Tab-separated table of N, CA, C and O in Angstrom:
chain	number	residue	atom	x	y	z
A	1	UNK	N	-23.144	-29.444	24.397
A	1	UNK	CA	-21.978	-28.708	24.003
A	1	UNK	C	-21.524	-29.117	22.604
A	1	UNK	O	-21.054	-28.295	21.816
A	2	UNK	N	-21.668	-30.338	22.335
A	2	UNK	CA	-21.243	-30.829	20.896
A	2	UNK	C	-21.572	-30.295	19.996
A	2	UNK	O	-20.776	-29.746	19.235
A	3	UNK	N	-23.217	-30.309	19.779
A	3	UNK	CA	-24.035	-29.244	18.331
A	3	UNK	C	-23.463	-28.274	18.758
A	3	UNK	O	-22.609	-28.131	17.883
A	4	UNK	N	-23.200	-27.032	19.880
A	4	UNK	CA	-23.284	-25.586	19.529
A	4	UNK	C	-21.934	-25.691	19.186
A	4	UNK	O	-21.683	-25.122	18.123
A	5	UNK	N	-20.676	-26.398	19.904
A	5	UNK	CA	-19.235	-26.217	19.085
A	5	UNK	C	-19.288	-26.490	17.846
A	5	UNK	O	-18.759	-25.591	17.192
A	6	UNK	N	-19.808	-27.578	17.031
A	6	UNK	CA	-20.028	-27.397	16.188
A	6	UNK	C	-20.402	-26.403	15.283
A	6	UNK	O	-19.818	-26.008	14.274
A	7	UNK	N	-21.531	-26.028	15.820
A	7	UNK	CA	-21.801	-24.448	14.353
A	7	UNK	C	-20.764	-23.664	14.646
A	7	UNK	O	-20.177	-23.261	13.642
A	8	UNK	N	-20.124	-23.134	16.152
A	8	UNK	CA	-19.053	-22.234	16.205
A	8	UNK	C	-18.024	-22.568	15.293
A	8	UNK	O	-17.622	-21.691	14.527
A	9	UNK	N	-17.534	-23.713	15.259
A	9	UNK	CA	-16.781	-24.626	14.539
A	9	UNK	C	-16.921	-23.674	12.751
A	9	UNK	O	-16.153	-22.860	12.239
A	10	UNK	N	-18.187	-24.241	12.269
A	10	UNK	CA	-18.658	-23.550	10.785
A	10	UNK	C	-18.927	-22.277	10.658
A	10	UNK	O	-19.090	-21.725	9.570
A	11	UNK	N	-18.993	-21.711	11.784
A	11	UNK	CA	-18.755	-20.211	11.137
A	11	UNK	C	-17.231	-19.822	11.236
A	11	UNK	O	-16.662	-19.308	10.272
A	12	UNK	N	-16.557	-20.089	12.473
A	12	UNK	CA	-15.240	-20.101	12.231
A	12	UNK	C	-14.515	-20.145	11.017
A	12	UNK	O	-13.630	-19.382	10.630
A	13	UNK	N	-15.127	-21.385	10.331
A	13	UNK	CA	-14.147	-21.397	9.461
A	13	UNK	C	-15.249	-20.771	8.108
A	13	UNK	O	-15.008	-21.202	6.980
A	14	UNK	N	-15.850	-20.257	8.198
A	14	UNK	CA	-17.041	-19.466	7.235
A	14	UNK	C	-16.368	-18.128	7.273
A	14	UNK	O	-16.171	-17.659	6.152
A	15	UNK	N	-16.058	-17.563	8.053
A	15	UNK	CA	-15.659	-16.108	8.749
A	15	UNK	C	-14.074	-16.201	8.042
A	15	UNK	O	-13.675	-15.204	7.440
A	16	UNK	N	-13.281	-17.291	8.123
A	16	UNK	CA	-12.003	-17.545	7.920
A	16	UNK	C	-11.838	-17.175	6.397
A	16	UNK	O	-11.085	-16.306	5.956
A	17	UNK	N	-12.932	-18.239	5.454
A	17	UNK	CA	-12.886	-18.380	4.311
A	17	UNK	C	-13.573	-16.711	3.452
A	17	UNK	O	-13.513	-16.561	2.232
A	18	UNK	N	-14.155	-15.673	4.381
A	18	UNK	CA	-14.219	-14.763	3.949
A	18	UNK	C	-13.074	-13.744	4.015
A	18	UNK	O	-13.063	-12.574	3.633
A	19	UNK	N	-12.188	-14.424	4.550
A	19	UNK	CA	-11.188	-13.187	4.677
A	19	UNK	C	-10.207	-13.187	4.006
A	19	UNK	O	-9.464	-12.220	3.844
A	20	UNK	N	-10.060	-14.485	3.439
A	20	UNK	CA	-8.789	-14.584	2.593
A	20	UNK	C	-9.181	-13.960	1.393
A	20	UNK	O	-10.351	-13.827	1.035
A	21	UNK	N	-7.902	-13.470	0.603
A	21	UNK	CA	-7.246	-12.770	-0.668
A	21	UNK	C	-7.595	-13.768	-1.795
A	21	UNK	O	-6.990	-14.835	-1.692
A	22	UNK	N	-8.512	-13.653	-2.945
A	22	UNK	CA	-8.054	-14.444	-3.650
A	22	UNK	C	-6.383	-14.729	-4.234
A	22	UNK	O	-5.480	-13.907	-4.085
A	23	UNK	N	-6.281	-15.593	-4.673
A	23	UNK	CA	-4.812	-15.684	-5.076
A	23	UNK	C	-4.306	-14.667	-6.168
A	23	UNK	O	-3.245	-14.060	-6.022
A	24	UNK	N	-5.275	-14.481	-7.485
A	24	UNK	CA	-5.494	-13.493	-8.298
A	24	UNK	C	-4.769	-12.263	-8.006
A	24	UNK	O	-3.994	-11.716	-8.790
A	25	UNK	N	-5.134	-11.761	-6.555
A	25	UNK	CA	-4.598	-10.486	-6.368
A	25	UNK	C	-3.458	-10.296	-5.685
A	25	UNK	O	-2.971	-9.238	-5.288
A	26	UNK	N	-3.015	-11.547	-5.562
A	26	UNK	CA	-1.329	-11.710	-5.457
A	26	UNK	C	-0.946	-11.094	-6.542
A	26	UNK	O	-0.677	-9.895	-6.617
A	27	UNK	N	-0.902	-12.017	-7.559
A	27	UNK	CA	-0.184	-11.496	-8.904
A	27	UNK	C	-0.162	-10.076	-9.483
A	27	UNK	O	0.823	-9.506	-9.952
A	28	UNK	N	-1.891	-9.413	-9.328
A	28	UNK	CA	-1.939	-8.374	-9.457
A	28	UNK	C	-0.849	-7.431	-8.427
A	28	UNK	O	0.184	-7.116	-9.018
A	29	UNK	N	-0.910	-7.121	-7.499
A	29	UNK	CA	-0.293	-7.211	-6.369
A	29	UNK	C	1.611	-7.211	-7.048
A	29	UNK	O	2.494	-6.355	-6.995
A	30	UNK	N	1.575	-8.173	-7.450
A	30	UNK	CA	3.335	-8.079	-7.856
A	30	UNK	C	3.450	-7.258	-9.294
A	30	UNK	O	4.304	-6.417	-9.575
A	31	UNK	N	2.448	-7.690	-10.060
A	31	UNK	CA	2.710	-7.302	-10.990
A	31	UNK	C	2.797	-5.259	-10.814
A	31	UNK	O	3.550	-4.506	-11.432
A	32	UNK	N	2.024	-4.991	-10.048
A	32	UNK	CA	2.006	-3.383	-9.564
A	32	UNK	C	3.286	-2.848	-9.041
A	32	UNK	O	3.588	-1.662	-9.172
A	33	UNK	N	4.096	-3.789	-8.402
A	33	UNK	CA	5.258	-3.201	-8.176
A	33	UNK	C	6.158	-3.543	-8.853
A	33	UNK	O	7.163	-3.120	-8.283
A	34	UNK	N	6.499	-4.167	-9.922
A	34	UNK	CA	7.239	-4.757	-11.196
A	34	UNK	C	7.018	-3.201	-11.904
A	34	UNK	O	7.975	-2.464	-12.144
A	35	UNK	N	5.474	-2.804	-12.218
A	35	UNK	CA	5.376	-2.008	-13.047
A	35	UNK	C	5.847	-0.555	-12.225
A	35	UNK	O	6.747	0.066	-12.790
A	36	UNK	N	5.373	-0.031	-11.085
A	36	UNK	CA	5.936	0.937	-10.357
A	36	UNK	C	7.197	0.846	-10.339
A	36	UNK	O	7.766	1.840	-10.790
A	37	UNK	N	8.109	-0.312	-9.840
A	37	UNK	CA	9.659	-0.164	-10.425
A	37	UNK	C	10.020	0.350	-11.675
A	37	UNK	O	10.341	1.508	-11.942
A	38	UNK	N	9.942	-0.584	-12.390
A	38	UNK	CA	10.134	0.211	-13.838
A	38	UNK	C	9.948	1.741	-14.055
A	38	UNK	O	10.750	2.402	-14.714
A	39	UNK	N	8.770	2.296	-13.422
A	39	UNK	CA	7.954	3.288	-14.046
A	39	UNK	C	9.288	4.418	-12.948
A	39	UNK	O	9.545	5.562	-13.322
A	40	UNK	N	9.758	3.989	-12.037
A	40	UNK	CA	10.441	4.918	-11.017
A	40	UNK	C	11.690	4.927	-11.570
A	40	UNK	O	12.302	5.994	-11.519
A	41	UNK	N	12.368	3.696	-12.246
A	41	UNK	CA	13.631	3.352	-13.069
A	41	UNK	C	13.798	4.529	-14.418
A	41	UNK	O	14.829	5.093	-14.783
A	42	UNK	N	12.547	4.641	-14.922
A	42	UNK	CA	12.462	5.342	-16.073
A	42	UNK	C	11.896	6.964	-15.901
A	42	UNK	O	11.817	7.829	-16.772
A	43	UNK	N	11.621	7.021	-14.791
A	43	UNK	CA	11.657	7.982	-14.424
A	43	UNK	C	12.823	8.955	-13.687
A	43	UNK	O	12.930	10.182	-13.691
A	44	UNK	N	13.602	7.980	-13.094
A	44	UNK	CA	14.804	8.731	-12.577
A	44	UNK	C	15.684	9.210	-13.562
A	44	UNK	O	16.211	10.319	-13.475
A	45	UNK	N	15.909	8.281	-14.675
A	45	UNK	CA	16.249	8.345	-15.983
A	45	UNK	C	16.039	10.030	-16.673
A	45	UNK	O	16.800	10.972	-16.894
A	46	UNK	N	14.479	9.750	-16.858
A	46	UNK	CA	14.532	11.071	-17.148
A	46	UNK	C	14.388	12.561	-16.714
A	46	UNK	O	14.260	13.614	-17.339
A	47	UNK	N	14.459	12.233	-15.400
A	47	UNK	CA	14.875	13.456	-14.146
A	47	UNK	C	16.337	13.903	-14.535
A	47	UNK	O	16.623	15.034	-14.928
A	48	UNK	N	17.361	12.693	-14.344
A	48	UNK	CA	19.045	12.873	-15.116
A	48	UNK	C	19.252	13.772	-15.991
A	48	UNK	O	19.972	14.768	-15.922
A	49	UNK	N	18.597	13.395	-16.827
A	49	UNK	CA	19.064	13.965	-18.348
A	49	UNK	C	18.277	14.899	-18.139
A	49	UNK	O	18.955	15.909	-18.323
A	50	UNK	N	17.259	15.198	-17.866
A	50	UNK	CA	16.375	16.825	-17.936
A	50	UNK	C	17.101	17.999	-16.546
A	50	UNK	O	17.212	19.224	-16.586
A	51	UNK	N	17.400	17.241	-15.673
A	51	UNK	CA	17.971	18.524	-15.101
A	51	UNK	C	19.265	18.778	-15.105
A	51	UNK	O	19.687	19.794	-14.554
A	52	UNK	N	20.553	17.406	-16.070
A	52	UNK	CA	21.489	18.115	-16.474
A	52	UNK	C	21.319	19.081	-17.545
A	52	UNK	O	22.409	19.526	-17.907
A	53	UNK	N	20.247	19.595	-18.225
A	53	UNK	CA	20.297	20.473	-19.711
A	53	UNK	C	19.232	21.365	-18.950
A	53	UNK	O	19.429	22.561	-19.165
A	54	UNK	N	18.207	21.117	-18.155
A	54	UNK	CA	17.685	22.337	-17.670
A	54	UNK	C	18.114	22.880	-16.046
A	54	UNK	O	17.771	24.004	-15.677
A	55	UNK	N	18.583	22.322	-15.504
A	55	UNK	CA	19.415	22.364	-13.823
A	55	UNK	C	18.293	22.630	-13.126
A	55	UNK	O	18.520	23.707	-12.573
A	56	UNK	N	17.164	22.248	-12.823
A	56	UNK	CA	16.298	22.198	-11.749
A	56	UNK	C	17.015	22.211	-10.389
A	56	UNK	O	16.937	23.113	-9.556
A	57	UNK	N	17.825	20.913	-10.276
A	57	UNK	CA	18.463	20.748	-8.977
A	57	UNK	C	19.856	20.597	-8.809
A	57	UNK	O	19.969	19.374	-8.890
A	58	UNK	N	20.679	20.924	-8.677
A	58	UNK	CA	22.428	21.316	-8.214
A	58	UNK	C	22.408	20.240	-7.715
A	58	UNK	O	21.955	20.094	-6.579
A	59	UNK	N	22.923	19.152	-8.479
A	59	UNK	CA	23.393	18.119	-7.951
A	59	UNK	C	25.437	18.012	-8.217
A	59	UNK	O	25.965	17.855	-9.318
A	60	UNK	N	26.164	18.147	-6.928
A	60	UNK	CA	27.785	17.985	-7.587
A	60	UNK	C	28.101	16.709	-7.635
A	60	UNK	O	27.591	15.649	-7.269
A	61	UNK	N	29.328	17.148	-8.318
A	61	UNK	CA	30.143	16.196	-8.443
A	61	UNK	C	30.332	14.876	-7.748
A	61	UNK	O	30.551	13.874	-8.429
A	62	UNK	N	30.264	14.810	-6.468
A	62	UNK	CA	30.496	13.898	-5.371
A	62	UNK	C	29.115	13.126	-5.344
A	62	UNK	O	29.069	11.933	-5.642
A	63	UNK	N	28.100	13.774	-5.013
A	63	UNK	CA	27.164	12.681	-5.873
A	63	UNK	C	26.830	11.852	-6.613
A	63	UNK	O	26.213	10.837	-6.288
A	64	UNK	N	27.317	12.263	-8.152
A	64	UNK	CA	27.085	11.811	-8.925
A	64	UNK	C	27.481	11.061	-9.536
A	64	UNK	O	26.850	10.446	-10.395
A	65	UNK	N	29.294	10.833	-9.086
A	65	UNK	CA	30.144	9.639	-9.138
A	65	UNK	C	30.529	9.605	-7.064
A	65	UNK	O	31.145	10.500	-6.486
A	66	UNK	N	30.223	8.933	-6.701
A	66	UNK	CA	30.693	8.777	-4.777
A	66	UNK	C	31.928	8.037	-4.827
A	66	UNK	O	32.111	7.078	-5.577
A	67	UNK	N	33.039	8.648	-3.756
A	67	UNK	CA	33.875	7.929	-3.642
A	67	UNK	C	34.542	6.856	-3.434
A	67	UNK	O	35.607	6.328	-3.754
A	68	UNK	N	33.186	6.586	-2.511
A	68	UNK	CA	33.183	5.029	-1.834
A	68	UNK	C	32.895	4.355	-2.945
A	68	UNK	O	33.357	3.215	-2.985
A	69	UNK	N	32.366	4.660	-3.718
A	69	UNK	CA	32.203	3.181	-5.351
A	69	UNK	C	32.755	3.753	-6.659
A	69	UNK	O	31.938	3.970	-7.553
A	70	UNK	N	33.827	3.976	-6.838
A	70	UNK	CA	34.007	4.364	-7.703
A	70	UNK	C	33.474	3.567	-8.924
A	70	UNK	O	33.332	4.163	-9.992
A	71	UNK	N	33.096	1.918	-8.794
A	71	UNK	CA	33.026	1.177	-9.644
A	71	UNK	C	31.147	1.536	-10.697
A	71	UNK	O	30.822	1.020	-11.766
A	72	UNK	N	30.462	2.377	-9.994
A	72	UNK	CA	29.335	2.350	-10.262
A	72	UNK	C	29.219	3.411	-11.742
A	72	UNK	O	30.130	3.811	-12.466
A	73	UNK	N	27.987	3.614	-11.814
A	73	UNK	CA	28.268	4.397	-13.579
A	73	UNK	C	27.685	5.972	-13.046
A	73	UNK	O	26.698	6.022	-12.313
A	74	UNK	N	28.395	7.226	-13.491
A	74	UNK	CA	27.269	8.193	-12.982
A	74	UNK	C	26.155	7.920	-12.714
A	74	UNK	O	25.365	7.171	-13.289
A	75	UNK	N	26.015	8.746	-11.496
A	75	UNK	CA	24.411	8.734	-11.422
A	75	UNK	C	23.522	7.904	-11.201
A	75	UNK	O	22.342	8.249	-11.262
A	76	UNK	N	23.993	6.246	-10.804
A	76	UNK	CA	23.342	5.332	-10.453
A	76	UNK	C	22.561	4.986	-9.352
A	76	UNK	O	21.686	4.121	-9.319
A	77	UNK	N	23.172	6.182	-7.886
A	77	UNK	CA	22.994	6.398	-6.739
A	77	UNK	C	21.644	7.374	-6.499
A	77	UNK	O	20.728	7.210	-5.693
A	78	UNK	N	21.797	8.181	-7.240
A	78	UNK	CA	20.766	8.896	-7.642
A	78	UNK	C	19.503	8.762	-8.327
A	78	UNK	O	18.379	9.195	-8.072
A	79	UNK	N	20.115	7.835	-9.550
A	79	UNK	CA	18.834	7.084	-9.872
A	79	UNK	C	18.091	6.512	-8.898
A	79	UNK	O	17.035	6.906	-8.401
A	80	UNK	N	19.025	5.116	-8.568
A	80	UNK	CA	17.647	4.872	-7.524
A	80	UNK	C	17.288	5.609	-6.627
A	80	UNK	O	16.227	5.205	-6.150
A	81	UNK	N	17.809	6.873	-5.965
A	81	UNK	CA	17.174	7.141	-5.275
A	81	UNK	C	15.851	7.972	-5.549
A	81	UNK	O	14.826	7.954	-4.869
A	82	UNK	N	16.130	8.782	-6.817
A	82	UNK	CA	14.931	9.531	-7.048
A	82	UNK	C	14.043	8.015	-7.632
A	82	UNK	O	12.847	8.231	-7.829
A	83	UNK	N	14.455	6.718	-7.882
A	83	UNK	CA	12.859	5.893	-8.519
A	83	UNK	C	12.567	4.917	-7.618
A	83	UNK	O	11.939	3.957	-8.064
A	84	UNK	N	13.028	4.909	-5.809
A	84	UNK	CA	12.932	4.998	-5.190
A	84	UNK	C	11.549	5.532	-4.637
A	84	UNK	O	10.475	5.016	-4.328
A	85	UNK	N	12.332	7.414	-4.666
A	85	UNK	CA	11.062	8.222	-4.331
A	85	UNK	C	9.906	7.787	-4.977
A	85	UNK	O	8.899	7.329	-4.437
A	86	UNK	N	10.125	7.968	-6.244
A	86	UNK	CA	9.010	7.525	-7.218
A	86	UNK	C	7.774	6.809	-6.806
A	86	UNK	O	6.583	7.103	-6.911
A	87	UNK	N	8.316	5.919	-6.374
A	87	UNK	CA	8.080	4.471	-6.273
A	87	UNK	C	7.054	4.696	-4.604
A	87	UNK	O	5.950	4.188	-4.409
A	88	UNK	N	7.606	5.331	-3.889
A	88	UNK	CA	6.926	5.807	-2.783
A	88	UNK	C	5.499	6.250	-3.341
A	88	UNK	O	4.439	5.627	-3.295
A	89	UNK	N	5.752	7.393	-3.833
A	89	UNK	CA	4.872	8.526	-4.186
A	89	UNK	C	3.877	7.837	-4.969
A	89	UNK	O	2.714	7.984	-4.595
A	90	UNK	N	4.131	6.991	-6.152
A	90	UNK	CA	3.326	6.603	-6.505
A	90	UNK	C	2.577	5.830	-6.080
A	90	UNK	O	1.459	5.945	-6.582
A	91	UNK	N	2.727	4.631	-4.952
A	91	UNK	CA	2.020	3.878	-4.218
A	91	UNK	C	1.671	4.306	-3.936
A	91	UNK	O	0.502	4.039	-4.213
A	92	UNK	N	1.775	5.989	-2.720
A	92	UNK	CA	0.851	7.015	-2.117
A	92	UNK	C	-0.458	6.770	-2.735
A	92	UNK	O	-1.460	6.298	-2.197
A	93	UNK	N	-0.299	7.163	-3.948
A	93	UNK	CA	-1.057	7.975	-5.018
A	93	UNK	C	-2.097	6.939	-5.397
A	93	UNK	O	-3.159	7.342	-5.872
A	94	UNK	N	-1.845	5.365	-5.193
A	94	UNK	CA	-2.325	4.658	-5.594
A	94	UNK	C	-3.468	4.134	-4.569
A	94	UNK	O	-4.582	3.751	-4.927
A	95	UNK	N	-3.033	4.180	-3.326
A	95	UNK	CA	-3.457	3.715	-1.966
A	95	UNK	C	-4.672	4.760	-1.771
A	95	UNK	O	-5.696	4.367	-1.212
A	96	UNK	N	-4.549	6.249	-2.283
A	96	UNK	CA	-5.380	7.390	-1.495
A	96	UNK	C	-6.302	6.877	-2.841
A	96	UNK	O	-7.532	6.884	-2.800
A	97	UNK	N	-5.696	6.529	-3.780
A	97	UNK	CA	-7.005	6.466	-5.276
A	97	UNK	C	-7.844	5.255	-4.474
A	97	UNK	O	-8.893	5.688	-3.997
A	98	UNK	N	-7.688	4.314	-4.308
A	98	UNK	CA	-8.124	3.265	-3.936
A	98	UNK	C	-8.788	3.357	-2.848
A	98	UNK	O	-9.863	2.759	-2.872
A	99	UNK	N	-8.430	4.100	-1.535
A	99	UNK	CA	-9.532	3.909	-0.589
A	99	UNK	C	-10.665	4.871	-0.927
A	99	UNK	O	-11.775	4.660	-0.438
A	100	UNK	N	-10.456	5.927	-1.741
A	100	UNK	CA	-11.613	6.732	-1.953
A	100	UNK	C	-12.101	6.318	-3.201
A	100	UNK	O	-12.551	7.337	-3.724
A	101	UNK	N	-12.268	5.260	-4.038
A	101	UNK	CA	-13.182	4.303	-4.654
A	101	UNK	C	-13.928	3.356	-3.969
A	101	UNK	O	-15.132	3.103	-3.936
A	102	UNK	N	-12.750	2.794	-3.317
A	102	UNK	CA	-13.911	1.757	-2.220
A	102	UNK	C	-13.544	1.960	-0.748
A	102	UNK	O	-12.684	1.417	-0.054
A	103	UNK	N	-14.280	2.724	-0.531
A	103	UNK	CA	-14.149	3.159	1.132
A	103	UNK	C	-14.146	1.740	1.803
A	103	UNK	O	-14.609	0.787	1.176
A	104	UNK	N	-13.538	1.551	3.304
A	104	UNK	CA	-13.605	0.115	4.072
A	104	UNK	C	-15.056	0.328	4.759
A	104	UNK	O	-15.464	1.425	5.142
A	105	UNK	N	-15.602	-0.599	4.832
A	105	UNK	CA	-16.602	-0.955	4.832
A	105	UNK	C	-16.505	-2.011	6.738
A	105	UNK	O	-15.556	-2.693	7.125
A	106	UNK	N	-17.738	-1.759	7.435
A	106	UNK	CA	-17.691	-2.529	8.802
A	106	UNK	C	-17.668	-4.030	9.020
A	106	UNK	O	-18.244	-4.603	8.095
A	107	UNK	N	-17.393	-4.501	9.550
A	107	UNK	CA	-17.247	-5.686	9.620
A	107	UNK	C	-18.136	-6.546	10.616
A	107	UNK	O	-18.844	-5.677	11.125
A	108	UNK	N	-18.427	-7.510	11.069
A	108	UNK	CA	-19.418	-8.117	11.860
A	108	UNK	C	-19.131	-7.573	13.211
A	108	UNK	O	-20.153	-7.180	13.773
A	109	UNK	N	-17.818	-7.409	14.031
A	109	UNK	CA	-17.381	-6.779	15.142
A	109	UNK	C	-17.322	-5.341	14.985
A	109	UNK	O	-17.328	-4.790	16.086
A	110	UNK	N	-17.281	-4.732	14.246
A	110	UNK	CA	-16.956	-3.314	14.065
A	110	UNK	C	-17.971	-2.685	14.894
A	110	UNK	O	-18.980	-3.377	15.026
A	111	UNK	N	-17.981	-1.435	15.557
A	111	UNK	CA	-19.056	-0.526	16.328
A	111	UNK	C	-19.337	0.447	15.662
A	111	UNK	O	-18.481	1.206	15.207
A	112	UNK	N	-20.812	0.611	15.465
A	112	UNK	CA	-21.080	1.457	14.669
A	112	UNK	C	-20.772	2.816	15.392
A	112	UNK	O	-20.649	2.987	16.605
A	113	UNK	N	-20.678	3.699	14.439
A	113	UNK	CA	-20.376	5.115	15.566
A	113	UNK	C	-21.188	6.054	16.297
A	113	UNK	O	-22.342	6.372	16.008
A	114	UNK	N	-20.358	6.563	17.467
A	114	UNK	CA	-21.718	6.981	18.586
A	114	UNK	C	-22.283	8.232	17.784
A	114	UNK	O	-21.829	8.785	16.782
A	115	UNK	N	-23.487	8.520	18.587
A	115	UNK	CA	-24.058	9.138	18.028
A	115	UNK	C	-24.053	10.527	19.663
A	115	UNK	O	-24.292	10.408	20.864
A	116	UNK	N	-23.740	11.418	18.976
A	116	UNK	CA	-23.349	12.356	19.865
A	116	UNK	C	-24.716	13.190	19.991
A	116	UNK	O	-25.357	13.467	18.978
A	117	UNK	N	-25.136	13.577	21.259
A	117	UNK	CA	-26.298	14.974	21.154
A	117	UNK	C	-25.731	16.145	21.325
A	117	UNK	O	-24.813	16.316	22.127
A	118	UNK	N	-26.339	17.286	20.411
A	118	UNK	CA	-26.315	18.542	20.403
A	118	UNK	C	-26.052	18.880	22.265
A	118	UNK	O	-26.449	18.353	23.304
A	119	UNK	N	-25.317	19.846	21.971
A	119	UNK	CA	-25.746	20.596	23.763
A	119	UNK	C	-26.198	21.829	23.655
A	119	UNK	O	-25.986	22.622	22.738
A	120	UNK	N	-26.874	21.986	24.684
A	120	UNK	CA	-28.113	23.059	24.852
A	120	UNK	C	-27.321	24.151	25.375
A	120	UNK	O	-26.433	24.123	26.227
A	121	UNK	N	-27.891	25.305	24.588
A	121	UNK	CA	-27.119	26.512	24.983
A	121	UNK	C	-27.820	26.914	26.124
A	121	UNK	O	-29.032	27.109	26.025
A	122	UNK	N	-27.198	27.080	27.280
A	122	UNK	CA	-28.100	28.229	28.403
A	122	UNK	C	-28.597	29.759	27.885
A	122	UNK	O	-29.199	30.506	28.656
């Protein structure tokens, strides 16, 4: 029992050491949503100002200053919420780019898929 726990032992932790993240793509990783913030910040920005001079969307009054805060600056509520959205959408956008570059791939447990037969017409 000793040798075979053993190798179980080294692949265990062989199997372990393949699964972790390098650290690298932490940072990358933060740094993507640092930059997606921003990019949703500056984008709500200029949603504001383009559909007060072109009115895409009827946004009133009560919105745009809320009663409950009066302390906030126009439109701050709104901002984030449209860089917010943003911020959604673009991760979407980022996630669907990404799995259809590198599709997931099977793993040592994974089942390969059945293989179905035709059926015979009478």
């Amino acid at each position: 029992m000793g040798r075979d726990s053993w190798r179980a032992r080294q692949q265990e932790i062989a199997r372990e050491q393949r699964k972790r993240v390098h650290p690298a793509w932490r940072g990358v990783g933060c740094l993507l949503l640092v930059v997606l913030a921003v990019g949703g910040y500056l984008f709500s920005n200029w949603f504001l100002i383009n559909n007060a001079y072109y009115g895409w969307i009827y946004l009133p009054p009560e919105i745009l200053r809320p009663a409950f805060a009066p302390w906030l600056p126009a439109g701050a509520l709104v901002s984030l919420s449209v860089g917010f959205i943003f911020l959604i959408f673009a991760y979407l956008f980022l996630s669907i780019a990404y799995s259809i570059a590198f599709p997931a791939k099977r793993g040592e447990f994974d089942v390969p898929p059945l293989r179905r037969e035709r059926r015979k017409k009478n």
